[in-house]
Coordinates of C-alpha atoms in Angstrom, one line a residue:
M1 CA 30.0 15.8 2.0
T2 CA 29.5 19.5 1.3
E3 CA 28.8 21.4 4.5
K4 CA 25.3 22.9 4.8
P5 CA 25.6 26.6 3.9
P6 CA 24.8 29.0 6.7
K7 CA 21.6 30.9 6.5
K8 CA 21.7 34.7 6.2
T9 CA 19.0 35.2 8.8
P10 CA 18.8 32.0 10.9
A11 CA 16.4 33.7 13.3
F12 CA 13.7 33.5 10.7
L13 CA 14.0 29.7 10.7
T14 CA 12.9 29.5 14.3
M15 CA 9.7 31.5 13.5
D16 CA 7.4 28.7 12.5
Q17 CA 4.5 30.9 11.5
A18 CA 6.6 33.1 9.2
I19 CA 8.1 30.0 7.5
D20 CA 4.7 28.4 7.1
D21 CA 3.3 31.5 5.6
A22 CA 6.2 31.6 3.1
I23 CA 5.7 27.9 2.2
D24 CA 2.0 28.7 1.6
L25 CA 2.9 31.7 -0.6
V26 CA 5.5 29.7 -2.6
A27 CA 2.9 27.0 -3.3
E28 CA 0.4 29.6 -4.4
L29 CA 2.9 31.2 -6.7
E30 CA 3.7 27.9 -8.3
T31 CA 0.1 27.2 -9.1
L32 CA 0.1 30.6 -10.9
D33 CA 3.2 29.4 -12.9
V34 CA 5.4 32.0 -11.2
K35 CA 9.0 30.7 -11.2
L36 CA 11.2 31.8 -8.3
I37 CA 14.9 31.9 -9.0
L38 CA 17.8 32.1 -6.5
E39 CA 20.8 34.1 -7.8
G40 CA 23.4 34.3 -5.1
E41 CA 21.7 36.1 -2.3
Q42 CA 19.1 37.7 -4.7
L43 CA 15.6 36.6 -5.3
R44 CA 14.4 36.8 -9.0
Y45 CA 11.2 35.7 -10.5
S46 CA 9.5 35.2 -13.8
A47 CA 5.7 35.3 -14.2
P48 CA 3.2 35.1 -17.0
K49 CA 1.5 38.3 -18.0
G50 CA -1.0 39.2 -15.3
G51 CA 0.2 36.4 -13.0
L52 CA 1.3 38.7 -10.2
N53 CA -1.0 41.2 -8.7
P54 CA 0.0 44.0 -6.3
A55 CA -1.2 42.0 -3.2
L56 CA 1.1 39.0 -4.1
L57 CA 4.0 41.3 -4.8
T58 CA 3.5 42.9 -1.4
R59 CA 3.5 39.4 0.3
M60 CA 6.6 38.4 -1.6
K61 CA 8.5 41.5 -0.3
A62 CA 7.3 40.9 3.2
H63 CA 8.5 37.2 3.1
K64 CA 11.6 37.7 1.0
L65 CA 14.1 36.4 3.6
E66 CA 12.0 33.3 4.3
I67 CA 11.5 32.6 0.6
L68 CA 15.3 32.8 0.1
A69 CA 15.8 30.4 2.9
L70 CA 13.3 28.0 1.3
L71 CA 15.0 28.2 -2.1
R72 CA 18.4 27.5 -0.4
E73 CA 17.0 24.5 1.3
R74 CA 15.8 23.1 -2.1
V75 CA 19.2 23.7 -3.7
Y76 CA 20.9 22.0 -0.8
A77 CA 18.6 19.0 -0.9
A78 CA 19.1 18.7 -4.6
R79 CA 22.9 18.8 -4.2
L80 CA 22.7 16.0 -1.7
L81 CA 21.3 13.8 -4.5
T82 CA 24.6 14.2 -6.4
D83 CA 27.2 14.3 -3.7
P84 CA 28.4 10.9 -2.4
I85 CA 26.5 9.4 0.6
P86 CA 29.1 9.5 3.4
V87 CA 30.1 6.2 5.1
Q88 CA 29.4 6.2 8.8
P89 CA 32.5 5.9 11.0
P90 CA 33.3 2.4 12.4
G91 CA 31.3 1.6 15.6
T92 CA 28.4 3.9 14.6
V93 CA 24.9 2.7 15.4
P94 CA 22.8 4.2 12.7
P95 CA 19.1 5.2 13.1
L96 CA 16.3 3.4 11.3
S97 CA 15.3 4.7 8.0
F98 CA 11.9 6.3 7.9
A99 CA 10.5 3.2 6.2
Q100 CA 12.1 0.9 8.7
Q101 CA 10.7 3.0 11.6
R102 CA 7.2 2.5 10.3
F103 CA 7.6 -1.3 10.1
W104 CA 9.2 -1.3 13.5
F105 CA 6.2 0.6 14.9
L106 CA 3.7 -1.7 13.2
D107 CA 5.6 -4.8 14.4
Q108 CA 5.5 -3.5 18.0
M109 CA 1.8 -2.7 17.7
A110 CA 1.2 -6.3 16.7
G111 CA 3.1 -7.6 19.7
G112 CA 6.6 -7.8 18.4
N113 CA 8.3 -10.3 16.2
S114 CA 5.0 -10.7 14.2
P115 CA 4.9 -12.7 11.0
I116 CA 2.5 -10.2 9.5
Y117 CA 5.3 -8.2 8.1
N118 CA 7.2 -11.0 6.5
M119 CA 7.5 -10.4 2.8
L120 CA 5.6 -12.9 0.6
P121 CA 8.1 -15.8 0.1
I122 CA 9.7 -16.3 -3.3
V123 CA 9.0 -19.8 -4.4
M124 CA 10.9 -21.4 -7.3
R125 CA 10.8 -24.8 -8.8
I126 CA 14.2 -26.1 -10.0
D127 CA 14.4 -28.9 -12.5
G128 CA 17.8 -30.3 -13.3
A129 CA 21.0 -31.3 -11.6
F130 CA 20.7 -28.9 -8.7
D131 CA 23.3 -29.0 -5.9
P132 CA 21.8 -28.0 -2.5
A133 CA 25.2 -28.3 -0.9
L134 CA 26.2 -25.0 -2.5
L135 CA 23.4 -23.1 -0.8
Q136 CA 24.9 -22.4 2.6
G137 CA 28.0 -20.8 1.4
I138 CA 26.2 -18.7 -1.2
M139 CA 23.6 -17.4 1.3
D140 CA 26.2 -16.6 4.0
T141 CA 28.2 -14.7 1.4
L142 CA 25.1 -12.6 0.5
V143 CA 24.4 -11.8 4.2
A144 CA 28.0 -10.8 4.8
R145 CA 27.8 -8.5 1.7
H146 CA 24.6 -6.8 2.8
Q147 CA 24.9 -5.9 6.5
V148 CA 21.2 -5.0 6.8
L149 CA 20.2 -8.6 6.4
S150 CA 21.7 -9.5 9.8
N151 CA 21.1 -6.2 11.6
R152 CA 19.8 -6.2 15.2
F153 CA 16.9 -3.8 16.1
A154 CA 16.4 -2.4 19.6
I155 CA 15.5 0.8 21.5
E156 CA 18.4 3.0 22.6
E157 CA 17.8 6.4 24.2
D158 CA 14.0 6.2 23.5
A159 CA 14.5 5.6 19.8
P160 CA 14.8 2.4 17.7
R161 CA 18.2 1.9 16.2
Q162 CA 19.9 -0.8 14.1
W163 CA 23.2 -2.4 15.1
P164 CA 25.1 -3.3 11.9
G165 CA 25.1 -7.0 11.2
Q166 CA 28.2 -9.2 11.3
G167 CA 26.9 -11.8 8.9
G168 CA 26.1 -15.2 10.2
S169 CA 24.7 -18.5 9.1
V170 CA 21.4 -18.3 7.2
P171 CA 18.9 -20.9 8.5
I172 CA 18.3 -23.5 5.7
S173 CA 15.6 -26.1 6.3
H174 CA 15.7 -29.3 4.1
Y175 CA 12.6 -31.4 3.4
N176 CA 12.6 -34.7 1.5
F177 CA 9.2 -35.6 -0.1
S178 CA 10.6 -37.8 -2.8
D179 CA 9.0 -40.9 -1.4
L180 CA 5.5 -39.4 -1.1
A181 CA 2.5 -40.0 -3.4
P182 CA 1.7 -37.0 -5.7
I183 CA -1.3 -35.8 -3.7
E184 CA 0.7 -36.2 -0.4
T185 CA 3.6 -34.2 -2.0
E186 CA 1.3 -31.4 -3.0
V187 CA -0.2 -31.1 0.5
A188 CA 3.1 -31.4 2.3
T189 CA 4.7 -28.8 0.0
A190 CA 1.9 -26.3 0.5
A191 CA 2.3 -26.8 4.3
V192 CA 6.0 -26.1 4.2
I193 CA 5.6 -22.9 2.1
R194 CA 2.9 -21.7 4.5
D195 CA 5.1 -22.5 7.5
E196 CA 8.2 -20.9 6.0
G197 CA 6.2 -17.7 5.3
E198 CA 4.4 -17.5 8.6
R199 CA 7.2 -18.1 11.1
S200 CA 8.3 -14.9 12.7
F201 CA 11.8 -13.4 12.9
D202 CA 13.2 -12.0 16.2
L203 CA 14.3 -8.4 15.2
T204 CA 16.0 -7.8 18.6
K205 CA 18.2 -10.9 18.4
G206 CA 20.4 -10.1 15.4
G207 CA 21.6 -12.5 12.8
P208 CA 20.1 -13.1 9.4
L209 CA 16.5 -11.9 8.9
L210 CA 15.9 -14.2 6.0
R211 CA 15.7 -18.0 5.7
L212 CA 15.6 -20.6 3.0
G213 CA 13.6 -23.8 2.7
V214 CA 14.7 -26.5 0.3
I215 CA 12.2 -29.2 -0.7
R216 CA 13.4 -32.3 -2.5
L217 CA 10.6 -33.7 -4.7
A218 CA 12.8 -36.0 -6.8
E219 CA 16.5 -36.4 -7.7
Q220 CA 16.3 -33.6 -10.3
R221 CA 13.4 -31.6 -9.0
H222 CA 13.5 -29.2 -6.0
I223 CA 11.6 -26.2 -4.7
L224 CA 13.3 -23.2 -3.0
V225 CA 11.3 -21.1 -0.5
L226 CA 13.0 -17.7 0.3
T227 CA 11.5 -15.7 3.1
M228 CA 12.6 -12.2 4.3
H229 CA 11.4 -9.7 6.9
H230 CA 10.1 -6.5 5.3
I231 CA 12.2 -4.3 7.6
V232 CA 15.4 -5.3 5.7
G233 CA 14.0 -5.6 2.1
D234 CA 11.5 -4.8 -0.5
G235 CA 10.5 -6.2 -3.9
W236 CA 13.5 -4.5 -5.7
S237 CA 15.8 -6.0 -3.0
M238 CA 14.4 -9.5 -3.7
G239 CA 15.4 -9.0 -7.4
I240 CA 19.0 -8.0 -6.3
L241 CA 19.2 -11.0 -4.0
V242 CA 18.1 -13.5 -6.7
D243 CA 20.4 -12.0 -9.3
E244 CA 23.5 -12.1 -7.0
F245 CA 22.5 -15.6 -5.9
S246 CA 22.5 -16.8 -9.5
Q247 CA 25.9 -15.3 -10.1
L248 CA 27.4 -17.0 -7.1
Y249 CA 25.8 -20.3 -7.9
R250 CA 27.0 -20.3 -11.5
A251 CA 30.6 -19.5 -10.3
R252 CA 30.6 -22.2 -7.6
Q253 CA 29.0 -24.7 -10.0
R254 CA 31.9 -24.2 -12.3
G255 CA 34.5 -23.9 -9.6
I256 CA 35.6 -20.5 -10.6
P257 CA 35.9 -17.3 -8.4
V258 CA 33.3 -14.6 -8.8
T259 CA 33.7 -10.9 -7.8
L260 CA 30.4 -9.0 -7.3
P261 CA 30.7 -5.2 -7.7
A262 CA 31.8 -3.6 -4.5
L263 CA 29.2 -1.7 -2.5
S264 CA 30.2 1.8 -1.8
I265 CA 27.8 2.2 1.2
Q266 CA 25.7 0.0 3.4
Y267 CA 22.0 0.5 4.2
G268 CA 22.8 2.1 7.5
D269 CA 24.7 4.8 5.7
F270 CA 21.7 5.5 3.6
A271 CA 19.5 5.7 6.7
A272 CA 21.7 8.3 8.4
W273 CA 21.9 10.3 5.1
E274 CA 18.1 10.2 4.7
R275 CA 17.6 11.5 8.2
H276 CA 19.9 14.4 7.4
R277 CA 18.2 15.2 4.1
L278 CA 14.6 14.8 5.1
S279 CA 14.6 17.3 7.9
G280 CA 13.9 20.9 8.9
V281 CA 12.4 23.4 6.5
F282 CA 12.8 21.1 3.4
L283 CA 10.7 18.4 5.0
R284 CA 8.1 21.1 6.1
Q285 CA 7.8 22.2 2.5
Q286 CA 7.1 18.6 1.4
I287 CA 4.6 18.1 4.2
H288 CA 2.8 21.3 3.2
F289 CA 2.0 19.8 -0.2
W290 CA 0.2 16.9 1.5
Q291 CA -1.7 19.1 3.9
R292 CA -3.1 21.0 0.9
A293 CA -3.7 17.9 -1.2
L294 CA -5.6 16.0 1.5
A295 CA -7.4 18.9 3.3
G296 CA -10.9 17.7 4.1
A297 CA -10.5 14.2 2.7
P298 CA -12.3 11.3 4.4
T299 CA -10.0 9.0 6.2
L300 CA -12.3 6.0 6.2
L301 CA -13.7 4.3 3.1
E302 CA -17.2 3.0 3.9
L303 CA -17.3 -0.2 1.7
P304 CA -20.2 -2.5 2.3
T305 CA -18.7 -5.5 4.0
D306 CA -20.2 -9.0 4.6
R307 CA -19.6 -8.6 8.3
Q308 CA -19.1 -5.8 10.8
R309 CA -15.6 -4.6 11.3
P310 CA -14.1 -6.2 14.5
R311 CA -13.2 -4.1 17.4
L312 CA -9.5 -4.9 16.9
Q313 CA -8.0 -5.0 13.4
S314 CA -7.5 -8.6 12.3
Y315 CA -5.0 -9.6 9.7
N316 CA -6.7 -12.8 8.5
G317 CA -6.7 -12.8 4.8
T318 CA -6.4 -14.7 1.5
T319 CA -6.1 -13.9 -2.2
Y320 CA -8.2 -14.2 -5.3
S321 CA -6.6 -14.0 -8.8
F322 CA -8.1 -12.9 -12.1
F323 CA -6.8 -11.4 -15.4
L324 CA -7.7 -9.0 -18.1
D325 CA -7.9 -10.9 -21.5
R326 CA -5.7 -10.0 -24.5
E327 CA -8.4 -7.9 -26.2
L328 CA -9.1 -5.8 -23.1
T329 CA -5.4 -5.4 -22.3
A330 CA -4.7 -4.3 -25.9
R331 CA -7.5 -1.7 -25.7
L332 CA -6.2 -0.5 -22.3
R333 CA -2.7 0.1 -23.8
Q334 CA -4.2 2.0 -26.7
A335 CA -6.2 4.1 -24.3
C336 CA -3.0 4.9 -22.3
N337 CA -1.5 6.3 -25.5
R338 CA -4.6 8.2 -26.3
F339 CA -4.9 9.8 -22.8
S340 CA -1.1 10.2 -22.4
V341 CA -1.1 8.3 -19.1
T342 CA 0.6 5.2 -17.7
P343 CA -1.2 1.9 -17.2
F344 CA -0.9 2.5 -13.5
M345 CA -2.9 5.8 -13.8
L346 CA -5.6 4.3 -15.9
L347 CA -6.1 1.1 -13.8
L348 CA -6.1 3.3 -10.6
A349 CA -8.8 5.5 -12.1
T350 CA -10.8 2.3 -12.8
F351 CA -10.4 1.0 -9.3
G352 CA -11.3 4.4 -7.9
A353 CA -14.5 4.6 -10.0
L354 CA -15.4 1.1 -8.8
L355 CA -14.9 1.9 -5.1
G356 CA -16.9 5.0 -5.6
R357 CA -19.8 3.1 -7.0
Y358 CA -19.5 0.5 -4.1
S359 CA -19.2 3.1 -1.3
G360 CA -21.3 5.9 -2.6
Q361 CA -18.4 8.3 -1.8
E362 CA -17.3 11.0 -4.3
D363 CA -14.1 11.6 -2.4
L364 CA -11.8 8.8 -1.3
I365 CA -8.2 7.9 -0.7
I366 CA -6.4 4.9 -2.1
G367 CA -2.9 4.1 -0.9
T368 CA -0.1 2.9 -3.3
P369 CA 3.4 1.7 -2.5
L370 CA 6.3 3.7 -4.0
S371 CA 9.9 2.5 -4.3
V372 CA 12.1 5.4 -3.3
R373 CA 15.8 5.0 -4.2
P374 CA 16.7 8.6 -4.5
H375 CA 20.4 8.3 -4.9
P376 CA 22.4 6.3 -7.5
Q377 CA 24.4 4.6 -4.7
C378 CA 21.1 3.0 -3.5
E379 CA 20.5 1.0 -6.8
G380 CA 22.5 -2.1 -5.8
L381 CA 21.6 -2.1 -2.1
I382 CA 19.4 -4.6 -0.4
G383 CA 17.2 -2.8 2.1
L384 CA 13.8 -1.2 2.6
F385 CA 13.3 1.7 0.2
L386 CA 9.5 1.8 0.3
N387 CA 7.0 4.5 1.1
T388 CA 3.2 4.5 0.8
L389 CA 1.5 7.4 -0.9
P390 CA -2.2 8.4 -0.3
L391 CA -3.7 9.2 -3.6
R392 CA -7.0 11.2 -3.5
I393 CA -9.6 10.2 -6.0
D394 CA -12.0 13.0 -7.0
L395 CA -15.3 11.6 -8.3
S396 CA -17.3 14.8 -7.8
G397 CA -19.7 15.9 -10.5
N398 CA -20.1 12.3 -12.0
P399 CA -17.3 12.9 -14.6
G400 CA -16.7 10.9 -17.7
F401 CA -13.9 8.3 -17.5
A402 CA -11.6 10.4 -19.6
E403 CA -11.9 13.3 -17.2
L404 CA -11.4 11.0 -14.2
V405 CA -8.2 9.7 -15.8
Q406 CA -6.8 13.2 -16.2
R407 CA -7.7 14.0 -12.6
V408 CA -5.8 10.9 -11.4
R409 CA -2.9 11.8 -13.7
R410 CA -2.5 15.2 -12.1
Q411 CA -2.8 13.8 -8.6
A412 CA -0.3 11.1 -9.2
L413 CA 2.4 13.3 -10.8
A414 CA 2.2 15.8 -8.0
A415 CA 2.3 13.0 -5.4
Y416 CA 5.4 11.5 -7.0
Q417 CA 7.2 14.8 -6.7
H418 CA 6.6 14.7 -2.9
G419 CA 6.9 10.9 -2.5
E420 CA 9.7 10.9 0.1
V421 CA 7.6 12.4 3.0
P422 CA 7.7 9.7 5.8
F423 CA 4.2 8.3 6.3
E424 CA 4.3 8.7 10.1
D425 CA 5.2 12.4 9.7
L426 CA 2.3 12.8 7.3
L427 CA -0.1 11.2 9.8
Q428 CA 1.1 13.6 12.5
A429 CA 0.9 16.6 10.3
L430 CA -2.7 15.7 9.3
H431 CA -3.6 15.1 12.9
I432 CA -4.9 11.7 12.2
D433 CA -5.5 9.5 15.2
R434 CA -5.0 5.8 15.0
A435 CA -7.9 3.4 15.4
L436 CA -7.5 -0.1 16.6
N437 CA -9.9 -1.6 14.0
H438 CA -8.5 -0.2 10.7
T439 CA -5.4 1.3 9.2
P440 CA -5.1 5.1 9.3
L441 CA -5.8 7.4 6.3
F442 CA -6.7 4.6 3.9
Q443 CA -7.8 1.0 4.1
V444 CA -7.5 0.0 0.4
L445 CA -4.2 -0.3 -1.5
F446 CA -3.5 -0.4 -5.3
A447 CA -0.2 -1.5 -6.9
L448 CA 1.0 -2.2 -10.4
Q449 CA 4.0 -4.4 -10.0
N450 CA 6.9 -3.0 -12.1
A451 CA 10.0 -4.6 -10.4
P452 CA 9.8 -8.2 -11.7
I453 CA 12.5 -10.6 -10.8
D454 CA 14.6 -11.4 -13.9
P455 CA 14.6 -15.0 -15.1
I456 CA 17.5 -17.0 -13.6
D457 CA 19.9 -18.3 -16.1
I458 CA 21.9 -21.3 -14.7
S459 CA 23.2 -23.9 -17.1
G460 CA 21.5 -27.2 -16.8
L461 CA 18.7 -25.9 -14.7
T462 CA 15.1 -24.9 -15.5
I463 CA 13.9 -22.5 -12.9
T464 CA 10.2 -21.6 -12.7
P465 CA 8.7 -19.1 -10.3
Q466 CA 5.6 -20.4 -8.4
E467 CA 2.6 -18.4 -7.2
T468 CA 2.1 -18.2 -3.5
E469 CA -0.9 -17.5 -1.3
N470 CA -0.8 -15.0 1.5
S471 CA -2.9 -15.6 4.6
K472 CA -2.2 -12.1 6.0
A473 CA -4.1 -9.0 5.1
P474 CA -2.6 -5.8 6.6
F475 CA -5.3 -3.8 4.8
D476 CA -9.0 -4.3 4.2
L477 CA -8.4 -4.8 0.5
V478 CA -5.4 -4.7 -1.8
L479 CA -5.5 -4.9 -5.6
S480 CA -2.1 -5.8 -7.2
M481 CA -1.8 -6.0 -10.9
E482 CA 1.0 -7.0 -13.2
E483 CA 1.7 -6.8 -16.9
Q484 CA 2.4 -10.3 -18.2
G485 CA 3.0 -10.1 -21.9
E486 CA -0.3 -9.8 -23.7
V487 CA -2.5 -9.9 -20.6
I488 CA -2.6 -8.1 -17.3
S489 CA -3.1 -10.2 -14.2
G490 CA -4.8 -9.1 -11.0
R491 CA -4.8 -10.3 -7.5
F492 CA -7.1 -9.2 -4.7
R493 CA -5.8 -9.7 -1.1
Y494 CA -8.6 -9.2 1.3
N495 CA -9.5 -9.5 5.0
T496 CA -11.6 -12.6 5.4
D497 CA -13.2 -11.2 8.6
L498 CA -14.8 -8.5 6.4
F499 CA -15.4 -10.1 3.0
D500 CA -16.5 -13.5 1.6
Q501 CA -14.8 -14.8 -1.5
T502 CA -18.1 -14.5 -3.5
T503 CA -18.0 -10.8 -2.8
I504 CA -14.4 -10.5 -4.0
V505 CA -15.1 -12.6 -7.1
R506 CA -18.0 -10.3 -7.9
L507 CA -15.8 -7.2 -7.3
A508 CA -13.2 -8.6 -9.8
N509 CA -15.9 -9.2 -12.4
Y510 CA -17.2 -5.6 -11.9
F511 CA -13.7 -4.2 -12.3
S512 CA -13.3 -5.9 -15.7
R513 CA -16.8 -4.9 -16.8
L514 CA -16.3 -1.3 -15.7
L515 CA -13.0 -1.0 -17.5
D516 CA -14.5 -2.5 -20.6
G517 CA -17.4 0.0 -20.5
A518 CA -15.1 2.9 -19.8
L519 CA -12.8 2.1 -22.7
T520 CA -15.9 1.7 -25.0
N521 CA -17.4 5.1 -24.1
S522 CA -14.8 7.1 -22.2
D523 CA -17.0 10.2 -22.1
Q524 CA -20.0 8.5 -20.5
P525 CA -20.6 9.6 -16.8
L526 CA -19.2 7.1 -14.3
G527 CA -22.5 6.5 -12.8
L528 CA -23.9 5.1 -16.1
L529 CA -21.0 2.8 -16.9
P530 CA -22.1 -0.9 -16.7
L531 CA -21.3 -3.1 -13.8
L532 CA -23.9 -5.9 -13.7
S533 CA -23.7 -9.1 -15.7
D534 CA -26.6 -10.2 -17.9
A535 CA -27.8 -12.6 -15.3
E536 CA -27.8 -9.9 -12.6
L537 CA -29.6 -7.5 -14.9
H538 CA -32.3 -10.1 -15.6
A539 CA -32.7 -10.7 -11.8
Q540 CA -32.9 -7.0 -11.3
Q541 CA -35.7 -6.7 -13.9
Q542 CA -37.6 -9.5 -12.1
W543 CA -37.4 -7.7 -8.8
R544 CA -38.6 -4.5 -10.4
G545 CA -41.5 -6.3 -11.9
G546 CA -43.5 -6.1 -8.7
G547 CA -44.2 -9.9 -8.3
S548 CA -42.9 -11.8 -5.3
I549 CA -40.5 -14.6 -6.2
F550 CA -41.4 -16.3 -2.9
P551 CA -45.0 -15.5 -2.1
V552 CA -46.1 -15.9 1.5
K553 CA -49.5 -15.8 3.1
E554 CA -48.5 -13.8 6.1
T555 CA -46.6 -10.6 6.4
L556 CA -43.2 -10.3 8.1
I557 CA -44.8 -8.2 10.9
T558 CA -47.3 -11.0 11.5
L559 CA -44.6 -13.6 11.7
F560 CA -42.5 -11.5 14.0
E561 CA -45.4 -10.8 16.4
R562 CA -46.1 -14.5 16.6
Q563 CA -42.5 -15.0 17.8
V564 CA -43.0 -12.3 20.4
A565 CA -46.1 -14.0 21.7
T566 CA -44.7 -17.5 21.8
R567 CA -41.0 -17.0 22.5
P568 CA -40.6 -13.6 24.2
T569 CA -37.4 -14.5 26.0
Q570 CA -35.7 -16.2 23.1
T571 CA -32.8 -14.3 21.5
A572 CA -33.9 -12.3 18.5
L573 CA -30.8 -10.1 17.8
I574 CA -27.1 -10.2 18.5
C575 CA -25.0 -7.3 17.5
D576 CA -21.4 -7.0 19.0
S577 CA -22.0 -7.2 22.7
V578 CA -25.8 -6.3 22.5
I579 CA -28.2 -9.2 22.9
W580 CA -32.0 -8.6 22.7
S581 CA -34.9 -11.0 23.2
Y582 CA -38.0 -10.9 20.9
A583 CA -39.8 -9.0 23.7
E584 CA -37.1 -6.3 24.0
L585 CA -36.8 -5.9 20.3
N586 CA -40.6 -5.6 20.0
R587 CA -40.6 -3.0 22.8
R588 CA -38.0 -0.9 21.1
A589 CA -39.6 -1.2 17.7
N590 CA -43.0 0.0 19.2
R591 CA -41.3 3.0 20.8
I592 CA -39.9 4.1 17.4
A593 CA -43.3 3.5 15.8
H594 CA -45.1 5.7 18.4
R595 CA -42.5 8.4 17.7
L596 CA -43.2 8.3 14.0
V597 CA -46.9 8.5 14.6
R598 CA -46.4 11.6 16.7
L599 CA -44.4 13.1 13.8
G600 CA -47.4 12.6 11.4
V601 CA -46.5 9.3 9.8
R602 CA -49.6 7.3 8.8
S603 CA -50.2 3.6 8.0
G604 CA -48.8 2.9 4.5
D605 CA -46.3 5.8 4.5
R606 CA -42.8 5.0 3.4
V607 CA -40.1 6.1 5.9
G608 CA -36.4 6.3 4.9
L609 CA -33.8 5.3 7.4
C610 CA -30.4 6.9 7.6
M611 CA -28.2 5.5 10.5
Q612 CA -25.0 3.7 11.2
R613 CA -25.1 -0.1 11.4
S614 CA -26.0 -1.0 15.0
A615 CA -28.6 -2.8 17.0

């Protein structure tokens, strides 16, 4: 690998404030379309007419050496993307990649060896003359080929590291349900899939961090359940794994040798290279973008939940699926062409508008996963190449949908250009403290799946992917969407300690209705786009009509005072650890009432309340 060129004035690189000032100046110049050019050791620039005023020129001269250092860092980082990634010497214990470090930290926070961070299992039904006896050799070959699948993770010198795996035997569990009745088979199969997905892996032990379950339903009908820990893989990796599995199975089925393309590096080599590339001044330039982009943004989305948030974050969850019909999907694709945006951008804008209506916030952050394989040598590797980007949604001014889509487009394009910044470094730079009851920076995630697993082509077999449920929810709410031919499917994964299914079903319906209205009239202000169904509108009209649907002879106050008189010591209110009797609640209510009277409130006046949820 090319040696990093020496800096002309290395002393400046230790002067944090000077470098930070230069980073801020370069960012300001780029917003003015001023192009900075490095020619040898000379700084050149081109600017539109009137783009540079005397004050900016003076600042450029004062920070010339720092700007040159920044430009050299950019050139060097770009060259690393074309130079080969160096192979680590034998016996080297590589660091964790930044993505792995995040999952290691989260796993430790959850108590270690937690199933929360298992990937959603791949479940495939196989019809035909399938031979389970071939599986062990195939899976062991794959683990020997990709070292990361059997890596051992542990702390060394106060930092987590990964010891390269030496292969090993992949655990394969066999289940025979061929003698069960159909309903028993369905229940037993669901239980196996759930158990395979929720059993934890021991990251400190070493050995394969994936496993396979084989369910025999009949002589020529099987189900495979493939589970992997997220610290060694991602969605793209699952596609590689399935593709190489099918190549090996076809060869062994026919009794012929197969040679998979040689891997020039292992994942540990990438991790060491990434640590070298994303460091120093180059990383500070990247972080500076996010500090500007997220300045003043709220870090908690106040969605109305069905229950109060627990004191400790729970991961209990489930999923709800829906889809956008052909007509709405076709209109969405037409709108993408009209607005010059991707389906991801348009769907994200819709989701952001919906969350804004729900929360009442004009400024919110939605996270999105991003696959980051920055070097060509990473394309065929199994490993974790995943980062999470915080995308800020600006709903200020009640814009039309078309305007919101363009705001989202600008945000997304800028974020992608700085998508390699490690999430933990970003949290530290933004001075965001972790809370025990919610995820930091954002609690809602949106993803458009674009790394589908290619259909498996094996002679004599029909292989059908099966949908799987996920009982874990690392975020409050996740919306995953996927283009499936003429329709787009959607799936909400949500925390069941916060939301009821009826709430999520209503949210999905509102999403579709909001999108339909936005595509019908893209210039209409977001606050006027339709959400409610005809039945909900009718109910709303009834409520506004002034009549009581359930007339009572006594007021709520009268009924409450009767309870105070007859059952003063009975529990009236429970909120977290607070328990009040009817007498205590009445005393506190009277105290507030007397305070309002002293402030001039008279009988019959309406008093608005603005306070956090509490007793």
